[in-house]
Short mmCIF file of C-alpha atoms in Angstrom, two decimals:
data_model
loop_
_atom_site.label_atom_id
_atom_site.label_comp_id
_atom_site.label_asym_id
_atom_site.label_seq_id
_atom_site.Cartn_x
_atom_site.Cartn_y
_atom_site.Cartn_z
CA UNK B 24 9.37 -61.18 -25.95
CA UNK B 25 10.48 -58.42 -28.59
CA UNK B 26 8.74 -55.10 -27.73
CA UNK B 27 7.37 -52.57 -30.87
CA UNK B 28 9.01 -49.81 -31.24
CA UNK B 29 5.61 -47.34 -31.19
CA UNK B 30 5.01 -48.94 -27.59
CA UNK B 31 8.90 -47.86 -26.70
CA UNK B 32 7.85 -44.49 -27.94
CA UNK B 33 4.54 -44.27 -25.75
CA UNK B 34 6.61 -45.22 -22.86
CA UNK B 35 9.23 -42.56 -23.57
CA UNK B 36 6.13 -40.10 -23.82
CA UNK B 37 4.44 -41.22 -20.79
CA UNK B 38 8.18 -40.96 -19.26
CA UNK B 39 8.60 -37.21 -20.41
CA UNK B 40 4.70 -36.29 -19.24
CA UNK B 41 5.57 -37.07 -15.83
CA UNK B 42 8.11 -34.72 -15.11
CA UNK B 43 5.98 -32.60 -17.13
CA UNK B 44 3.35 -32.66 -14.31
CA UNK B 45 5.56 -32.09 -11.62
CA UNK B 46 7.46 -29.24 -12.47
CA UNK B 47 5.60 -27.49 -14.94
CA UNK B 48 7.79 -27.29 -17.79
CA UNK B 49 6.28 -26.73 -21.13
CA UNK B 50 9.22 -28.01 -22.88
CA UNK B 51 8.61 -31.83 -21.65
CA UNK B 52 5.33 -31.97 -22.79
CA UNK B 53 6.70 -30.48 -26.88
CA UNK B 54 9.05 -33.35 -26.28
CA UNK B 55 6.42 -35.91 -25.15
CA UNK B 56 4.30 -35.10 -27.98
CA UNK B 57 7.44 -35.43 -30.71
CA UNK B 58 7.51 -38.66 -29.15
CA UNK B 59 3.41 -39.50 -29.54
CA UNK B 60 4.35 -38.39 -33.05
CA UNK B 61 7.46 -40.93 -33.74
CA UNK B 62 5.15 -43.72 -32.18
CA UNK B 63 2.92 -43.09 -34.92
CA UNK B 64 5.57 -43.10 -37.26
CA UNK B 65 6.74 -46.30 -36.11
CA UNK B 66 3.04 -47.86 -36.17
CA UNK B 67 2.48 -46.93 -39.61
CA UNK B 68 5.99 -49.15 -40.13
CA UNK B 69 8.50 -45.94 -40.54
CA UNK B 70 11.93 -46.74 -39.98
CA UNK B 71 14.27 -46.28 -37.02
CA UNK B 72 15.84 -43.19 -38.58
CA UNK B 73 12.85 -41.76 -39.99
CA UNK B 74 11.18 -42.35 -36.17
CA UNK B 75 14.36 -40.34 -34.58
CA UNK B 76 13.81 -37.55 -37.24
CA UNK B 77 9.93 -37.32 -36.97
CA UNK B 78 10.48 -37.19 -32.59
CA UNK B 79 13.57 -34.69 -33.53
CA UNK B 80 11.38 -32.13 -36.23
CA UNK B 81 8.11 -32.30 -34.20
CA UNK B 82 9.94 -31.44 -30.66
CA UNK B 83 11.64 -28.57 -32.47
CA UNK B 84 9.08 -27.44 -34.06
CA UNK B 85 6.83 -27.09 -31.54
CA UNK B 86 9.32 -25.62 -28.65
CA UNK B 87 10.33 -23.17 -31.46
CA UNK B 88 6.82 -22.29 -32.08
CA UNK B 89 4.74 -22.47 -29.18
CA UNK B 90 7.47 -21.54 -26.38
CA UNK B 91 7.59 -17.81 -27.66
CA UNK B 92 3.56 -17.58 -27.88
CA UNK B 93 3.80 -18.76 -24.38
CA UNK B 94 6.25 -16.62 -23.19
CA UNK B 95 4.63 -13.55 -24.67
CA UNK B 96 1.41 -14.62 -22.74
CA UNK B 97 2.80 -15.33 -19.71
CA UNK B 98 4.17 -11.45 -19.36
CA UNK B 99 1.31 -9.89 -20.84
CA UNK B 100 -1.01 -8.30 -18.05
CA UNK B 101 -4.35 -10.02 -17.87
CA UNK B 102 -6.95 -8.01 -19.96
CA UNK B 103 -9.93 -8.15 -17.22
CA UNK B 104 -9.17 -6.12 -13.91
CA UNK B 105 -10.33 -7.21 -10.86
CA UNK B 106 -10.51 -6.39 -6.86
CA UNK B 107 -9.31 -3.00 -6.51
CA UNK B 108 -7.51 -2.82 -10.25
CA UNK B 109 -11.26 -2.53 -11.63
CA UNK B 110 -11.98 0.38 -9.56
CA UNK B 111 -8.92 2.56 -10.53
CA UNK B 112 -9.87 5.17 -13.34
CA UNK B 113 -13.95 4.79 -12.43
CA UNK B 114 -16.09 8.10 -11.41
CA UNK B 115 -17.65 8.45 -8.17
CA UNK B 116 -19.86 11.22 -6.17
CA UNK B 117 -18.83 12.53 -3.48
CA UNK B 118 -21.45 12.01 -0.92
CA UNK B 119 -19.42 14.04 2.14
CA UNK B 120 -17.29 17.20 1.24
CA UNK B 121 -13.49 15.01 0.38
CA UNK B 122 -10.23 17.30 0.68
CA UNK B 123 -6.90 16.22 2.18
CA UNK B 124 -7.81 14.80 5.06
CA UNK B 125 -10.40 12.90 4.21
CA UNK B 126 -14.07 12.64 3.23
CA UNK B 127 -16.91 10.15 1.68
CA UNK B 128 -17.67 9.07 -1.91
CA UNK B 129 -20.24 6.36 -3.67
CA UNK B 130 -18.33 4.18 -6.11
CA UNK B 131 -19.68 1.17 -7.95
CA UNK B 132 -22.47 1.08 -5.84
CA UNK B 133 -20.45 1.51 -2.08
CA UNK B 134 -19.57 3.54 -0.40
CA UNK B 135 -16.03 4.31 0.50
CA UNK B 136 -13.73 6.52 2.82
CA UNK B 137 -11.68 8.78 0.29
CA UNK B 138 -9.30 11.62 0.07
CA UNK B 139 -8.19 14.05 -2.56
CA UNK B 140 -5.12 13.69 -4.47
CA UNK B 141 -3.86 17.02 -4.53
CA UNK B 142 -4.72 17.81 -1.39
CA UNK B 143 -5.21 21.55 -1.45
CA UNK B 144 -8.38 20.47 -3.82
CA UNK B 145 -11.80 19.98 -2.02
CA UNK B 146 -14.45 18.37 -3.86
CA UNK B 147 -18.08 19.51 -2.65
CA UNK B 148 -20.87 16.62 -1.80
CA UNK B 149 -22.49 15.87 -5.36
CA UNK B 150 -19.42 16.47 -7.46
CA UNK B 151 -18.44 14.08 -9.71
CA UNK B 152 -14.66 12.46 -9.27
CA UNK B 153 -12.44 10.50 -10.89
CA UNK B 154 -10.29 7.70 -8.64
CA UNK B 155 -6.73 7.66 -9.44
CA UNK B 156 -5.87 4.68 -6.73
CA UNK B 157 -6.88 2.56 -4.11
CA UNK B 158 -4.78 2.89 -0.50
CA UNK B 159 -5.99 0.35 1.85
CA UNK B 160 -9.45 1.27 1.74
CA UNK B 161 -9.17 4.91 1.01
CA UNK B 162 -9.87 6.12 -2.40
CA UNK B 163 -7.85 8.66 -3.71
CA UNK B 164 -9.28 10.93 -6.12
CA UNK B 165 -8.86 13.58 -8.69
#
């Protein structure tokens, strides 16, 4: 029973996917699909060598491509804040006089316990304020 070479190739994809899956590295999956791509090669009746160079060029090309890109995305900061992030740098009113110590505020539609930055600073009930950071759930504000 003599075996094509395009299903060797398949297998040797399907081989590299699995790891792939398991531990997450990008890397198997370039080589996986340099190997889709020498199955192909080898289905359309490409020789041995040519196969080999086809797996070899498409791997390389693609982990010297697409492994930067995904690098670069992976240590960007995501673009949409959320929880607490989103609230930092948003105006409130202070509904309760805030200095120091402590004090009341309405942001994004709440209300929250807050406290002034600079804490010889009190803000008067009305004012508008600007919240520098979250702690716990005390707004600090500016």
């Amino acid at each position: 029973m003599d075996i094509d070479a395009w299903v060797w190739w398949l297998i040797g994809a399907a081989a590299l996917g699995i790891p792939l899956v398991l531990t997450a590295m990008p890397e198997l999956g370039m080589l996986a699909v340099g190997a889709v791509a020498a199955a192909v090669t080898a289905g359309m009746g490409g020789g041995m060598v040519l196969q080999v160079v086809v797996f070899a060029a498409v791997s390389v090309a693609l982990i010297a491509v697409v492994r930067p890109v995904a690098a670069r995305h992976r240590s960007q900061r995501p673009e949409l804040a959320t929880g607490v992030d989103a609230l930092k740098g948003r105006t409130a009113v202070v509904l309760e006089r805030v200095d120091g110590s402590g004090g009341r505020i309405k942001l994004a539609g709440e209300i929250w316990s807050a406290r002034a930055l600079d804490t010889d600073r009190a803000y008067e009930a009305g004012q508008a304020v600007d919240v520098v950071e979250i702690d716990g759930a005390t707004a600090v504000v500016l």
